[in-house]
């Protein structure tokens, strides 16, 4: 799991949270990440793994980035493809 540190990832939690950020550290079921954005809703992304492979689309609602976050009860950590990183970092809040 340490190989994920510093990597752009999509993180899911037990409480159905979906987040994008850069993994800083893992402690059991909890992780610390930086530049974290919350995916409030997504549509036509082929699921949350599609968010890691293609990034959010214009229909998604993506919150602003927080500089550093502790996420608890993590259920998945998925590496984000390089093209999807650009989409995540520039994703606007859908109208």
PDB file of N, CA and C in Angstrom:
ATOM      1  N   UNK A   1       0.816  -1.212   0.000  1.00  0.00           N
ATOM      2  CA  UNK A   1       0.000   0.000   0.000  1.00  0.00           C
ATOM      3  C   UNK A   1       0.852   1.266   0.000  1.00  0.00           C
ATOM      4  N   UNK A   2       2.070   1.198   0.518  1.00  0.00           N
ATOM      5  CA  UNK A   2       2.914   2.387   0.535  1.00  0.00           C
ATOM      6  C   UNK A   2       3.221   2.897  -0.868  1.00  0.00           C
ATOM      7  N   UNK A   3       3.127   2.016  -1.867  1.00  0.00           N
ATOM      8  CA  UNK A   3       3.402   2.439  -3.240  1.00  0.00           C
ATOM      9  C   UNK A   3       2.364   3.446  -3.746  1.00  0.00           C
ATOM     10  N   UNK A   4       1.232   3.553  -3.076  1.00  0.00           N
ATOM     11  CA  UNK A   4       0.195   4.515  -3.449  1.00  0.00           C
ATOM     12  C   UNK A   4       0.521   5.922  -2.941  1.00  0.00           C
ATOM     13  N   UNK A   5       1.381   6.051  -1.952  1.00  0.00           N
ATOM     14  CA  UNK A   5       1.658   7.363  -1.361  1.00  0.00           C
ATOM     15  C   UNK A   5       2.211   8.323  -2.410  1.00  0.00           C
ATOM     16  N   UNK A   6       1.639   9.529  -2.427  1.00  0.00           N
ATOM     17  CA  UNK A   6       1.999  10.541  -3.398  1.00  0.00           C
ATOM     18  C   UNK A   6       1.236  10.432  -4.706  1.00  0.00           C
ATOM     19  N   UNK A   7       0.457   9.364  -4.845  1.00  0.00           N
ATOM     20  CA  UNK A   7      -0.285   9.095  -6.072  1.00  0.00           C
ATOM     21  C   UNK A   7      -1.653   9.766  -6.044  1.00  0.00           C
ATOM     22  N   UNK A   8      -2.112  10.200  -7.219  1.00  0.00           N
ATOM     23  CA  UNK A   8      -3.487  10.688  -7.356  1.00  0.00           C
ATOM     24  C   UNK A   8      -4.414   9.485  -7.269  1.00  0.00           C
ATOM     25  N   UNK A   9      -5.423   9.571  -6.385  1.00  0.00           N
ATOM     26  CA  UNK A   9      -6.307   8.436  -6.141  1.00  0.00           C
ATOM     27  C   UNK A   9      -7.757   8.883  -6.002  1.00  0.00           C
ATOM     28  N   UNK A  10      -8.659   7.944  -6.272  1.00  0.00           N
ATOM     29  CA  UNK A  10     -10.057   8.074  -5.878  1.00  0.00           C
ATOM     30  C   UNK A  10     -10.207   7.201  -4.646  1.00  0.00           C
ATOM     31  N   UNK A  11     -10.810   7.765  -3.612  1.00  0.00           N
ATOM     32  CA  UNK A  11     -10.987   7.075  -2.338  1.00  0.00           C
ATOM     33  C   UNK A  11     -12.476   6.969  -2.051  1.00  0.00           C
ATOM     34  N   UNK A  12     -12.926   5.772  -1.670  1.00  0.00           N
ATOM     35  CA  UNK A  12     -14.316   5.605  -1.243  1.00  0.00           C
ATOM     36  C   UNK A  12     -14.329   5.253   0.236  1.00  0.00           C
ATOM     37  N   UNK A  13     -15.442   5.598   0.893  1.00  0.00           N
ATOM     38  CA  UNK A  13     -15.559   5.330   2.328  1.00  0.00           C
ATOM     39  C   UNK A  13     -16.798   4.491   2.618  1.00  0.00           C
ATOM     40  N   UNK A  14     -16.810   3.938   3.808  1.00  0.00           N
ATOM     41  CA  UNK A  14     -17.920   3.117   4.276  1.00  0.00           C
ATOM     42  C   UNK A  14     -19.248   3.871   4.197  1.00  0.00           C
ATOM     43  N   UNK A  15     -19.204   5.175   4.342  1.00  0.00           N
ATOM     44  CA  UNK A  15     -20.419   5.997   4.345  1.00  0.00           C
ATOM     45  C   UNK A  15     -20.727   6.553   2.957  1.00  0.00           C
ATOM     46  N   UNK A  16     -20.204   5.881   1.929  1.00  0.00           N
ATOM     47  CA  UNK A  16     -20.482   6.162   0.519  1.00  0.00           C
ATOM     48  C   UNK A  16     -19.890   7.472   0.020  1.00  0.00           C
ATOM     49  N   UNK A  17     -18.870   7.975   0.698  1.00  0.00           N
ATOM     50  CA  UNK A  17     -18.161   9.142   0.202  1.00  0.00           C
ATOM     51  C   UNK A  17     -17.237   8.756  -0.939  1.00  0.00           C
ATOM     52  N   UNK A  18     -17.110   9.646  -1.918  1.00  0.00           N
ATOM     53  CA  UNK A  18     -16.198   9.440  -3.041  1.00  0.00           C
ATOM     54  C   UNK A  18     -15.345  10.705  -3.159  1.00  0.00           C
ATOM     55  N   UNK A  19     -14.028  10.525  -3.100  1.00  0.00           N
ATOM     56  CA  UNK A  19     -13.099  11.639  -3.044  1.00  0.00           C
ATOM     57  C   UNK A  19     -11.956  11.444  -4.033  1.00  0.00           C
ATOM     58  N   UNK A  20     -11.416  12.556  -4.533  1.00  0.00           N
ATOM     59  CA  UNK A  20     -10.185  12.567  -5.320  1.00  0.00           C
ATOM     60  C   UNK A  20      -9.143  13.323  -4.517  1.00  0.00           C
ATOM     61  N   UNK A  21      -7.920  12.855  -4.542  1.00  0.00           N
ATOM     62  CA  UNK A  21      -6.835  13.571  -3.884  1.00  0.00           C
ATOM     63  C   UNK A  21      -5.524  12.843  -4.072  1.00  0.00           C
ATOM     64  N   UNK A  22      -4.513  13.318  -3.362  1.00  0.00           N
ATOM     65  CA  UNK A  22      -3.176  12.735  -3.429  1.00  0.00           C
ATOM     66  C   UNK A  22      -2.883  12.066  -2.096  1.00  0.00           C
ATOM     67  N   UNK A  23      -2.698  10.763  -2.123  1.00  0.00           N
ATOM     68  CA  UNK A  23      -2.537   9.974  -0.906  1.00  0.00           C
ATOM     69  C   UNK A  23      -1.236  10.334  -0.205  1.00  0.00           C
ATOM     70  N   UNK A  24      -1.356  10.628   1.079  1.00  0.00           N
ATOM     71  CA  UNK A  24      -0.193  10.975   1.896  1.00  0.00           C
ATOM     72  C   UNK A  24       0.191   9.827   2.819  1.00  0.00           C
ATOM     73  N   UNK A  25      -0.806   9.160   3.399  1.00  0.00           N
ATOM     74  CA  UNK A  25      -0.504   8.077   4.316  1.00  0.00           C
ATOM     75  C   UNK A  25      -1.722   7.235   4.634  1.00  0.00           C
ATOM     76  N   UNK A  26      -1.454   5.999   5.070  1.00  0.00           N
ATOM     77  CA  UNK A  26      -2.507   5.048   5.411  1.00  0.00           C
ATOM     78  C   UNK A  26      -2.276   4.572   6.834  1.00  0.00           C
ATOM     79  N   UNK A  27      -3.362   4.532   7.619  1.00  0.00           N
ATOM     80  CA  UNK A  27      -3.301   4.018   8.983  1.00  0.00           C
ATOM     81  C   UNK A  27      -4.547   3.164   9.208  1.00  0.00           C
ATOM     82  N   UNK A  28      -4.430   1.865   8.968  1.00  0.00           N
ATOM     83  CA  UNK A  28      -5.581   0.977   9.092  1.00  0.00           C
ATOM     84  C   UNK A  28      -6.615   1.312   8.038  1.00  0.00           C
ATOM     85  N   UNK A  29      -7.837   1.635   8.488  1.00  0.00           N
ATOM     86  CA  UNK A  29      -8.926   1.991   7.568  1.00  0.00           C
ATOM     87  C   UNK A  29      -9.006   3.490   7.308  1.00  0.00           C
ATOM     88  N   UNK A  30      -8.041   4.239   7.792  1.00  0.00           N
ATOM     89  CA  UNK A  30      -8.042   5.689   7.635  1.00  0.00           C
ATOM     90  C   UNK A  30      -6.879   6.111   6.737  1.00  0.00           C
ATOM     91  N   UNK A  31      -7.086   7.186   5.971  1.00  0.00           N
ATOM     92  CA  UNK A  31      -6.020   7.721   5.127  1.00  0.00           C
ATOM     93  C   UNK A  31      -5.963   9.235   5.270  1.00  0.00           C
ATOM     94  N   UNK A  32      -4.794   9.771   5.016  1.00  0.00           N
ATOM     95  CA  UNK A  32      -4.613  11.217   4.919  1.00  0.00           C
ATOM     96  C   UNK A  32      -4.292  11.512   3.464  1.00  0.00           C
ATOM     97  N   UNK A  33      -4.984  12.504   2.916  1.00  0.00           N
ATOM     98  CA  UNK A  33      -4.766  12.896   1.529  1.00  0.00           C
ATOM     99  C   UNK A  33      -4.714  14.413   1.439  1.00  0.00           C
ATOM    100  N   UNK A  34      -4.101  14.904   0.375  1.00  0.00           N
ATOM    101  CA  UNK A  34      -4.005  16.344   0.147  1.00  0.00           C
ATOM    102  C   UNK A  34      -4.753  16.702  -1.137  1.00  0.00           C
ATOM    103  N   UNK A  35      -5.060  17.997  -1.256  1.00  0.00           N
ATOM    104  CA  UNK A  35      -5.791  18.529  -2.420  1.00  0.00           C
ATOM    105  C   UNK A  35      -7.048  17.701  -2.696  1.00  0.00           C
ATOM    106  N   UNK A  36      -7.821  17.452  -1.657  1.00  0.00           N
ATOM    107  CA  UNK A  36      -8.966  16.540  -1.720  1.00  0.00           C
ATOM    108  C   UNK A  36     -10.218  17.253  -2.229  1.00  0.00           C
ATOM    109  N   UNK A  37     -10.857  16.624  -3.227  1.00  0.00           N
ATOM    110  CA  UNK A  37     -12.128  17.099  -3.767  1.00  0.00           C
ATOM    111  C   UNK A  37     -13.169  16.010  -3.567  1.00  0.00           C
ATOM    112  N   UNK A  38     -14.363  16.401  -3.154  1.00  0.00           N
ATOM    113  CA  UNK A  38     -15.461  15.474  -2.922  1.00  0.00           C
ATOM    114  C   UNK A  38     -16.329  15.404  -4.168  1.00  0.00           C
ATOM    115  N   UNK A  39     -16.631  14.189  -4.596  1.00  0.00           N
ATOM    116  CA  UNK A  39     -17.560  14.000  -5.710  1.00  0.00           C
ATOM    117  C   UNK A  39     -18.951  13.841  -5.099  1.00  0.00           C
ATOM    118  N   UNK A  40     -19.728  14.903  -5.147  1.00  0.00           N
ATOM    119  CA  UNK A  40     -21.064  14.917  -4.549  1.00  0.00           C
ATOM    120  C   UNK A  40     -22.017  14.025  -5.341  1.00  0.00           C
ATOM    121  N   UNK A  41     -21.953  14.114  -6.660  1.00  0.00           N
ATOM    122  CA  UNK A  41     -22.776  13.247  -7.509  1.00  0.00           C
ATOM    123  C   UNK A  41     -22.073  13.044  -8.841  1.00  0.00           C
ATOM    124  N   UNK A  42     -22.359  11.909  -9.433  1.00  0.00           N
ATOM    125  CA  UNK A  42     -21.779  11.599 -10.735  1.00  0.00           C
ATOM    126  C   UNK A  42     -22.811  10.871 -11.572  1.00  0.00           C
ATOM    127  N   UNK A  43     -22.721  11.059 -12.883  1.00  0.00           N
ATOM    128  CA  UNK A  43     -23.653  10.467 -13.826  1.00  0.00           C
ATOM    129  C   UNK A  43     -22.898  10.165 -15.118  1.00  0.00           C
ATOM    130  N   UNK A  44     -23.193   9.037 -15.728  1.00  0.00           N
ATOM    131  CA  UNK A  44     -22.564   8.646 -16.989  1.00  0.00           C
ATOM    132  C   UNK A  44     -21.044   8.533 -16.889  1.00  0.00           C
ATOM    133  N   UNK A  45     -20.542   8.055 -15.741  1.00  0.00           N
ATOM    134  CA  UNK A  45     -19.091   7.872 -15.574  1.00  0.00           C
ATOM    135  C   UNK A  45     -18.699   6.399 -15.556  1.00  0.00           C
ATOM    136  N   UNK A  46     -19.686   5.523 -15.699  1.00  0.00           N
ATOM    137  CA  UNK A  46     -19.476   4.078 -15.604  1.00  0.00           C
ATOM    138  C   UNK A  46     -19.017   3.690 -14.204  1.00  0.00           C
ATOM    139  N   UNK A  47     -19.665   4.295 -13.193  1.00  0.00           N
ATOM    140  CA  UNK A  47     -19.392   3.978 -11.800  1.00  0.00           C
ATOM    141  C   UNK A  47     -18.225   4.764 -11.230  1.00  0.00           C
ATOM    142  N   UNK A  48     -17.932   4.503  -9.938  1.00  0.00           N
ATOM    143  CA  UNK A  48     -16.865   5.261  -9.292  1.00  0.00           C
ATOM    144  C   UNK A  48     -15.492   4.880  -9.830  1.00  0.00           C
ATOM    145  N   UNK A  49     -15.334   3.677 -10.367  1.00  0.00           N
ATOM    146  CA  UNK A  49     -14.053   3.322 -10.969  1.00  0.00           C
ATOM    147  C   UNK A  49     -13.868   4.094 -12.284  1.00  0.00           C
ATOM    148  N   UNK A  50     -14.960   4.406 -12.966  1.00  0.00           N
ATOM    149  CA  UNK A  50     -14.885   5.270 -14.140  1.00  0.00           C
ATOM    150  C   UNK A  50     -14.354   6.650 -13.799  1.00  0.00           C
ATOM    151  N   UNK A  51     -14.607   7.107 -12.566  1.00  0.00           N
ATOM    152  CA  UNK A  51     -14.062   8.389 -12.121  1.00  0.00           C
ATOM    153  C   UNK A  51     -12.537   8.328 -12.055  1.00  0.00           C
ATOM    154  N   UNK A  52     -11.983   7.146 -11.779  1.00  0.00           N
ATOM    155  CA  UNK A  52     -10.526   6.990 -11.721  1.00  0.00           C
ATOM    156  C   UNK A  52      -9.919   6.825 -13.104  1.00  0.00           C
ATOM    157  N   UNK A  53     -10.666   6.249 -14.035  1.00  0.00           N
ATOM    158  CA  UNK A  53     -10.108   6.016 -15.364  1.00  0.00           C
ATOM    159  C   UNK A  53     -10.347   7.166 -16.328  1.00  0.00           C
ATOM    160  N   UNK A  54     -11.483   7.863 -16.195  1.00  0.00           N
ATOM    161  CA  UNK A  54     -11.819   8.947 -17.118  1.00  0.00           C
ATOM    162  C   UNK A  54     -11.964  10.300 -16.429  1.00  0.00           C
ATOM    163  N   UNK A  55     -12.174  10.304 -15.110  1.00  0.00           N
ATOM    164  CA  UNK A  55     -12.418  11.544 -14.386  1.00  0.00           C
ATOM    165  C   UNK A  55     -13.877  11.939 -14.466  1.00  0.00           C
ATOM    166  N   UNK A  56     -14.243  13.004 -13.773  1.00  0.00           N
ATOM    167  CA  UNK A  56     -15.636  13.468 -13.800  1.00  0.00           C
ATOM    168  C   UNK A  56     -15.974  14.122 -15.138  1.00  0.00           C
ATOM    169  N   UNK A  57     -17.262  14.121 -15.458  1.00  0.00           N
ATOM    170  CA  UNK A  57     -17.722  14.784 -16.673  1.00  0.00           C
ATOM    171  C   UNK A  57     -18.526  16.024 -16.296  1.00  0.00           C
ATOM    172  N   UNK A  58     -19.086  16.673 -17.255  1.00  0.00           N
ATOM    173  CA  UNK A  58     -19.805  17.930 -17.049  1.00  0.00           C
ATOM    174  C   UNK A  58     -21.056  17.758 -16.180  1.00  0.00           C
ATOM    175  N   UNK A  59     -21.592  16.544 -16.074  1.00  0.00           N
ATOM    176  CA  UNK A  59     -22.783  16.292 -15.261  1.00  0.00           C
ATOM    177  C   UNK A  59     -22.459  16.091 -13.783  1.00  0.00           C
ATOM    178  N   UNK A  60     -21.196  15.898 -13.448  1.00  0.00           N
ATOM    179  CA  UNK A  60     -20.793  15.633 -12.062  1.00  0.00           C
ATOM    180  C   UNK A  60     -20.793  16.912 -11.232  1.00  0.00           C
ATOM    181  N   UNK A  61     -20.959  16.735  -9.939  1.00  0.00           N
ATOM    182  CA  UNK A  61     -20.830  17.847  -8.999  1.00  0.00           C
ATOM    183  C   UNK A  61     -19.606  17.572  -8.140  1.00  0.00           C
ATOM    184  N   UNK A  62     -18.580  18.400  -8.339  1.00  0.00           N
ATOM    185  CA  UNK A  62     -17.304  18.225  -7.665  1.00  0.00           C
ATOM    186  C   UNK A  62     -17.058  19.442  -6.777  1.00  0.00           C
ATOM    187  N   UNK A  63     -16.824  19.188  -5.493  1.00  0.00           N
ATOM    188  CA  UNK A  63     -16.570  20.277  -4.561  1.00  0.00           C
ATOM    189  C   UNK A  63     -15.168  20.844  -4.705  1.00  0.00           C
ATOM    190  N   UNK A  64     -14.924  21.995  -4.063  1.00  0.00           N
ATOM    191  CA  UNK A  64     -13.595  22.604  -4.116  1.00  0.00           C
ATOM    192  C   UNK A  64     -12.585  21.774  -3.322  1.00  0.00           C
ATOM    193  N   UNK A  65     -11.322  21.997  -3.578  1.00  0.00           N
ATOM    194  CA  UNK A  65     -10.264  21.224  -2.914  1.00  0.00           C
ATOM    195  C   UNK A  65      -9.992  21.728  -1.506  1.00  0.00           C
ATOM    196  N   UNK A  66      -9.811  20.781  -0.589  1.00  0.00           N
ATOM    197  CA  UNK A  66      -9.324  21.075   0.763  1.00  0.00           C
ATOM    198  C   UNK A  66      -7.843  20.699   0.787  1.00  0.00           C
ATOM    199  N   UNK A  67      -7.035  21.470   1.495  1.00  0.00           N
ATOM    200  CA  UNK A  67      -5.597  21.251   1.425  1.00  0.00           C
ATOM    201  C   UNK A  67      -5.143  19.910   2.014  1.00  0.00           C
ATOM    202  N   UNK A  68      -5.777  19.456   3.102  1.00  0.00           N
ATOM    203  CA  UNK A  68      -5.375  18.185   3.732  1.00  0.00           C
ATOM    204  C   UNK A  68      -6.569  17.621   4.494  1.00  0.00           C
ATOM    205  N   UNK A  69      -6.823  16.308   4.322  1.00  0.00           N
ATOM    206  CA  UNK A  69      -8.016  15.689   4.905  1.00  0.00           C
ATOM    207  C   UNK A  69      -7.670  14.316   5.476  1.00  0.00           C
ATOM    208  N   UNK A  70      -8.266  13.997   6.621  1.00  0.00           N
ATOM    209  CA  UNK A  70      -8.230  12.646   7.177  1.00  0.00           C
ATOM    210  C   UNK A  70      -9.554  11.993   6.809  1.00  0.00           C
ATOM    211  N   UNK A  71      -9.503  10.925   6.020  1.00  0.00           N
ATOM    212  CA  UNK A  71     -10.703  10.188   5.639  1.00  0.00           C
ATOM    213  C   UNK A  71     -10.758   8.903   6.449  1.00  0.00           C
ATOM    214  N   UNK A  72     -11.873   8.668   7.107  1.00  0.00           N
ATOM    215  CA  UNK A  72     -12.031   7.511   7.975  1.00  0.00           C
ATOM    216  C   UNK A  72     -12.874   6.433   7.297  1.00  0.00           C
ATOM    217  N   UNK A  73     -12.670   5.192   7.721  1.00  0.00           N
ATOM    218  CA  UNK A  73     -13.447   4.053   7.218  1.00  0.00           C
ATOM    219  C   UNK A  73     -13.357   3.912   5.701  1.00  0.00           C
ATOM    220  N   UNK A  74     -12.153   3.926   5.186  1.00  0.00           N
ATOM    221  CA  UNK A  74     -11.920   3.819   3.750  1.00  0.00           C
ATOM    222  C   UNK A  74     -12.199   2.395   3.279  1.00  0.00           C
ATOM    223  N   UNK A  75     -12.895   2.279   2.141  1.00  0.00           N
ATOM    224  CA  UNK A  75     -13.216   0.965   1.572  1.00  0.00           C
ATOM    225  C   UNK A  75     -12.452   0.673   0.288  1.00  0.00           C
ATOM    226  N   UNK A  76     -11.987   1.708  -0.422  1.00  0.00           N
ATOM    227  CA  UNK A  76     -11.218   1.488  -1.653  1.00  0.00           C
ATOM    228  C   UNK A  76     -10.299   2.667  -1.912  1.00  0.00           C
ATOM    229  N   UNK A  77      -9.128   2.360  -2.466  1.00  0.00           N
ATOM    230  CA  UNK A  77      -8.175   3.361  -2.933  1.00  0.00           C
ATOM    231  C   UNK A  77      -7.812   2.953  -4.359  1.00  0.00           C
ATOM    232  N   UNK A  78      -8.126   3.807  -5.325  1.00  0.00           N
ATOM    233  CA  UNK A  78      -7.960   3.474  -6.740  1.00  0.00           C
ATOM    234  C   UNK A  78      -7.028   4.503  -7.373  1.00  0.00           C
ATOM    235  N   UNK A  79      -5.952   4.044  -7.990  1.00  0.00           N
ATOM    236  CA  UNK A  79      -5.049   4.954  -8.694  1.00  0.00           C
ATOM    237  C   UNK A  79      -5.787   5.608  -9.858  1.00  0.00           C
ATOM    238  N   UNK A  80      -5.536   6.896 -10.047  1.00  0.00           N
ATOM    239  CA  UNK A  80      -6.204   7.666 -11.104  1.00  0.00           C
ATOM    240  C   UNK A  80      -5.280   7.749 -12.321  1.00  0.00           C
ATOM    241  N   UNK A  81      -5.831   7.459 -13.486  1.00  0.00           N
ATOM    242  CA  UNK A  81      -5.076   7.555 -14.740  1.00  0.00           C
ATOM    243  C   UNK A  81      -4.649   9.003 -14.983  1.00  0.00           C
ATOM    244  N   UNK A  82      -3.477   9.213 -15.602  1.00  0.00           N
ATOM    245  CA  UNK A  82      -2.969  10.584 -15.805  1.00  0.00           C
ATOM    246  C   UNK A  82      -3.939  11.523 -16.510  1.00  0.00           C
ATOM    247  N   UNK A  83      -4.655  11.041 -17.518  1.00  0.00           N
ATOM    248  CA  UNK A  83      -5.613  11.898 -18.225  1.00  0.00           C
ATOM    249  C   UNK A  83      -6.762  12.308 -17.308  1.00  0.00           C
ATOM    250  N   UNK A  84      -7.157  11.410 -16.426  1.00  0.00           N
ATOM    251  CA  UNK A  84      -8.250  11.694 -15.496  1.00  0.00           C
ATOM    252  C   UNK A  84      -7.841  12.712 -14.436  1.00  0.00           C
ATOM    253  N   UNK A  85      -6.556  12.750 -14.070  1.00  0.00           N
ATOM    254  CA  UNK A  85      -6.067  13.726 -13.085  1.00  0.00           C
ATOM    255  C   UNK A  85      -6.363  15.137 -13.574  1.00  0.00           C
ATOM    256  N   UNK A  86      -6.100  15.406 -14.829  1.00  0.00           N
ATOM    257  CA  UNK A  86      -6.348  16.734 -15.401  1.00  0.00           C
ATOM    258  C   UNK A  86      -7.831  17.076 -15.301  1.00  0.00           C
ATOM    259  N   UNK A  87      -8.683  16.125 -15.606  1.00  0.00           N
ATOM    260  CA  UNK A  87     -10.129  16.342 -15.532  1.00  0.00           C
ATOM    261  C   UNK A  87     -10.564  16.643 -14.104  1.00  0.00           C
ATOM    262  N   UNK A  88     -10.026  15.888 -13.135  1.00  0.00           N
ATOM    263  CA  UNK A  88     -10.354  16.124 -11.730  1.00  0.00           C
ATOM    264  C   UNK A  88      -9.903  17.503 -11.290  1.00  0.00           C
ATOM    265  N   UNK A  89      -8.701  17.883 -11.638  1.00  0.00           N
ATOM    266  CA  UNK A  89      -8.145  19.152 -11.154  1.00  0.00           C
ATOM    267  C   UNK A  89      -8.840  20.366 -11.757  1.00  0.00           C
ATOM    268  N   UNK A  90      -9.498  20.195 -12.880  1.00  0.00           N
ATOM    269  CA  UNK A  90     -10.177  21.331 -13.539  1.00  0.00           C
ATOM    270  C   UNK A  90     -11.695  21.215 -13.495  1.00  0.00           C
ATOM    271  N   UNK A  91     -12.220  20.199 -12.831  1.00  0.00           N
ATOM    272  CA  UNK A  91     -13.677  19.955 -12.832  1.00  0.00           C
ATOM    273  C   UNK A  91     -14.432  21.098 -12.157  1.00  0.00           C
ATOM    274  N   UNK A  92     -15.392  21.683 -12.872  1.00  0.00           N
ATOM    275  CA  UNK A  92     -16.237  22.715 -12.261  1.00  0.00           C
ATOM    276  C   UNK A  92     -17.433  22.068 -11.557  1.00  0.00           C
ATOM    277  N   UNK A  93     -18.085  22.820 -10.731  1.00  0.00           N
ATOM    278  CA  UNK A  93     -19.352  22.397 -10.141  1.00  0.00           C
ATOM    279  C   UNK A  93     -20.400  22.459 -11.253  1.00  0.00           C
ATOM    280  N   UNK A  94     -21.112  21.367 -11.511  1.00  0.00           N
ATOM    281  CA  UNK A  94     -22.119  21.352 -12.589  1.00  0.00           C
ATOM    282  C   UNK A  94     -23.248  22.328 -12.268  1.00  0.00           C
ATOM    283  N   UNK A  95     -23.822  22.886 -13.285  1.00  0.00           N
ATOM    284  CA  UNK A  95     -24.947  23.823 -13.107  1.00  0.00           C
ATOM    285  C   UNK A  95     -26.234  23.066 -12.989  1.00  0.00           C
TER     286      UNK A  95
END
